[in-house]
Amino acid sequence: MTVPESSIKSPAEPAVNTADSIEAEFHDHIRFILQREREEREQLDMAIREQLLSRIQKQGKAIGEQMQTLQGQSETIEKHWKSVLVQIDTQITGTQGKVAQLADDIRKSTEPIREYQVHAQKLQGVLQSLTQSVEQNTREVAGVATRALLGGALGGAAAALLIFLFLHLMQK
């Protein structure tokens, strides 16, 4: 029996088949390791996501509670603010009333001062008129006195001259 040539294997061929099979096994092993790492990574990612979601839920719940607390405080502040606004409005109204009353009192209290000012102006006018009359009368009196003195002096001089002439004529 002769073995056909094609079925005869050279000594190198079993090594090739062995190398191919080792390479295939190596590739399969690498694929297995990569598959396992991917599965572990996916599991780890899932665990991290679950932890993250749990933390987010806890923080969301805490934020929700804080929001409720803030909402309650906001309502309390709003109530107090409205109360303060009412008090301020009341005080403003009261102050405006007091200011109006003070303005009225000032107006009423200044009326006598205005009357005094009117009388003072009238008195000032009368005093000016009187001063002018006195000055005019003083000038007139001074003029009359000057004329009287001048007349008296001239009359006295004329009388003296007449007496002198009369005496002079009598002596002659």
C-alpha positions as MATLAB code, in Angstrom:
seq = 'MTVPESSIKSPAEPAVNTADSIEAEFHDHIRFILQREREEREQLDMAIREQLLSRIQKQGKAIGEQMQTLQGQSETIEKHWKSVLVQIDTQITGTQGKVAQLADDIRKSTEPIREYQVHAQKLQGVLQSLTQSVEQNTREVAGVATRALLGGALGGAAAALLIFLFLHLMQK';
ca = [
       0.000    0.000    0.000;
       1.263    3.131   -1.048;
       0.220    6.315    0.548;
      -0.634    9.085   -1.782;
       1.712   12.026   -1.692;
      -0.889   14.461   -0.744;
      -1.627   12.591    2.375;
       2.013   12.443    3.367;
       2.789   15.075    5.863;
       6.108   16.583    6.109;
       7.648   16.892    9.525;
       7.259   20.685    9.351;
       3.550   20.526    8.774;
       2.599   19.189   12.160;
       4.512   22.068   13.597;
       2.570   24.481   11.414;
      -0.662   22.929   12.458;
       0.481   23.084   16.003;
       1.550   26.725   15.553;
      -1.769   27.529   13.949;
      -3.613   25.783   16.684;
      -1.505   27.533   19.354;
      -2.103   30.829   17.631;
      -5.816   30.099   17.432;
      -5.850   29.079   21.068;
      -3.890   32.223   21.951;
      -6.391   34.350   20.047;
      -9.264   32.545   21.718;
      -7.625   33.064   25.107;
      -7.106   36.801   24.374;
     -10.734   37.070   23.224;
     -11.817   35.295   26.385;
      -9.719   37.679   28.552;
     -11.009   40.718   26.661;
     -14.590   39.449   26.896;
     -14.160   38.856   30.605;
     -12.607   42.316   31.133;
     -15.467   43.875   29.178;
     -18.019   41.992   31.304;
     -16.199   43.021   34.488;
     -16.054   46.633   33.245;
     -19.771   46.523   32.433;
     -20.513   45.118   35.898;
     -18.279   47.757   37.464;
     -19.956   50.471   35.357;
     -23.361   49.169   36.447;
     -22.281   49.215   40.105;
     -20.896   52.742   39.725;
     -24.096   53.863   37.956;
     -26.212   52.328   40.715;
     -24.103   54.053   43.392;
     -24.259   57.325   41.459;
     -28.026   57.025   41.004;
     -28.404   56.195   44.691;
     -26.338   59.252   45.647;
     -28.258   61.432   43.190;
     -31.542   60.159   44.654;
     -30.332   60.859   48.205;
     -29.102   64.314   47.228;
     -32.319   64.964   45.306;
     -34.326   63.978   48.362;
     -32.144   66.231   50.573;
     -32.499   69.094   48.086;
     -36.260   68.522   47.977;
     -36.416   68.716   51.767;
     -34.300   71.876   51.729;
     -36.568   73.349   49.052;
     -39.596   72.611   51.233;
     -37.846   74.233   54.198;
     -36.914   77.242   52.062;
     -40.489   77.454   50.761;
     -41.763   77.515   54.353;
     -39.198   80.154   55.291;
     -40.102   82.131   52.184;
     -43.764   82.108   53.195;
     -42.838   83.174   56.737;
     -40.636   85.969   55.392;
     -43.407   87.081   53.038;
     -45.883   87.227   55.941;
     -43.432   89.240   58.042;
     -42.703   91.522   55.088;
     -46.409   92.197   54.586;
     -46.717   92.970   58.296;
     -43.749   95.355   58.082;
     -45.258   97.043   55.005;
     -48.537   97.577   56.876;
     -46.641   99.076   59.840;
     -44.589  101.322   57.549;
     -47.730  102.446   55.719;
     -49.417  103.223   59.046;
     -46.367  105.173   60.242;
     -46.135  107.067   56.956;
     -49.819  107.985   57.124;
     -49.438  109.116   60.748;
     -46.323  111.121   59.919;
     -48.026  112.751   56.938;
     -50.931  113.724   59.208;
     -48.529  115.200   61.756;
     -46.677  117.119   59.048;
     -49.958  118.476   57.692;
     -50.989  119.524   61.222;
     -47.597  121.200   61.777;
     -47.909  123.034   58.453;
     -51.377  124.251   59.459;
     -50.101  125.314   62.891;
     -47.189  127.179   61.297;
     -49.546  128.923   58.871;
     -51.846  129.921   61.734;
     -48.953  131.087   63.888;
     -47.514  133.230   61.091;
     -50.772  135.155   60.585;
     -50.069  137.535   63.562;
     -46.544  138.015   62.244;
     -47.958  139.008   58.855;
     -50.366  141.411   60.536;
     -47.472  142.843   62.537;
     -45.495  143.249   59.332;
     -48.414  145.075   57.679;
     -48.757  147.405   60.700;
     -44.994  147.916   60.808;
     -45.025  148.873   57.124;
     -47.896  151.314   57.742;
     -46.028  152.795   60.737;
     -42.878  153.050   58.676;
     -44.841  154.968   55.988;
     -46.350  157.292   58.600;
     -42.916  157.833   60.218;
     -41.393  158.659   56.850;
     -44.211  161.120   56.170;
     -43.801  162.640   59.632;
     -40.019  162.858   59.199;
     -40.497  164.634   55.902;
     -43.040  167.030   57.485;
     -40.685  167.753   60.395;
     -37.806  168.372   58.015;
     -39.969  170.685   55.910;
     -41.272  172.495   59.008;
     -37.725  172.795   60.321;
     -36.636  174.377   57.041;
     -39.606  176.713   57.112;
     -38.983  177.653   60.766;
     -35.322  178.170   60.019;
     -36.284  180.386   57.090;
     -38.743  182.377   59.198;
     -36.232  182.666   62.051;
     -33.561  183.790   59.652;
     -35.910  186.363   58.146;
     -37.005  187.486   61.614;
     -33.420  187.808   62.792;
     -32.482  189.529   59.596;
     -35.550  191.741   59.860;
     -34.865  192.391   63.523;
     -31.252  193.205   62.803;
     -32.193  195.437   59.909;
     -35.010  196.966   61.926;
     -32.693  197.510   64.877;
     -30.041  199.001   62.597;
     -32.615  201.183   60.947;
     -33.951  202.291   64.338;
     -30.445  202.997   65.532;
     -29.780  204.920   62.372;
     -32.997  206.851   62.815;
     -32.177  207.565   66.433;
     -28.737  208.602   65.458;
     -30.111  210.832   62.764;
     -32.719  212.151   65.052;
     -30.134  212.931   67.708;
     -27.825  214.333   65.190;
     -30.507  216.560   63.838;
     -31.426  217.634   67.237;
     -28.031  218.711   68.058;
     -27.776  220.879   65.166;
];
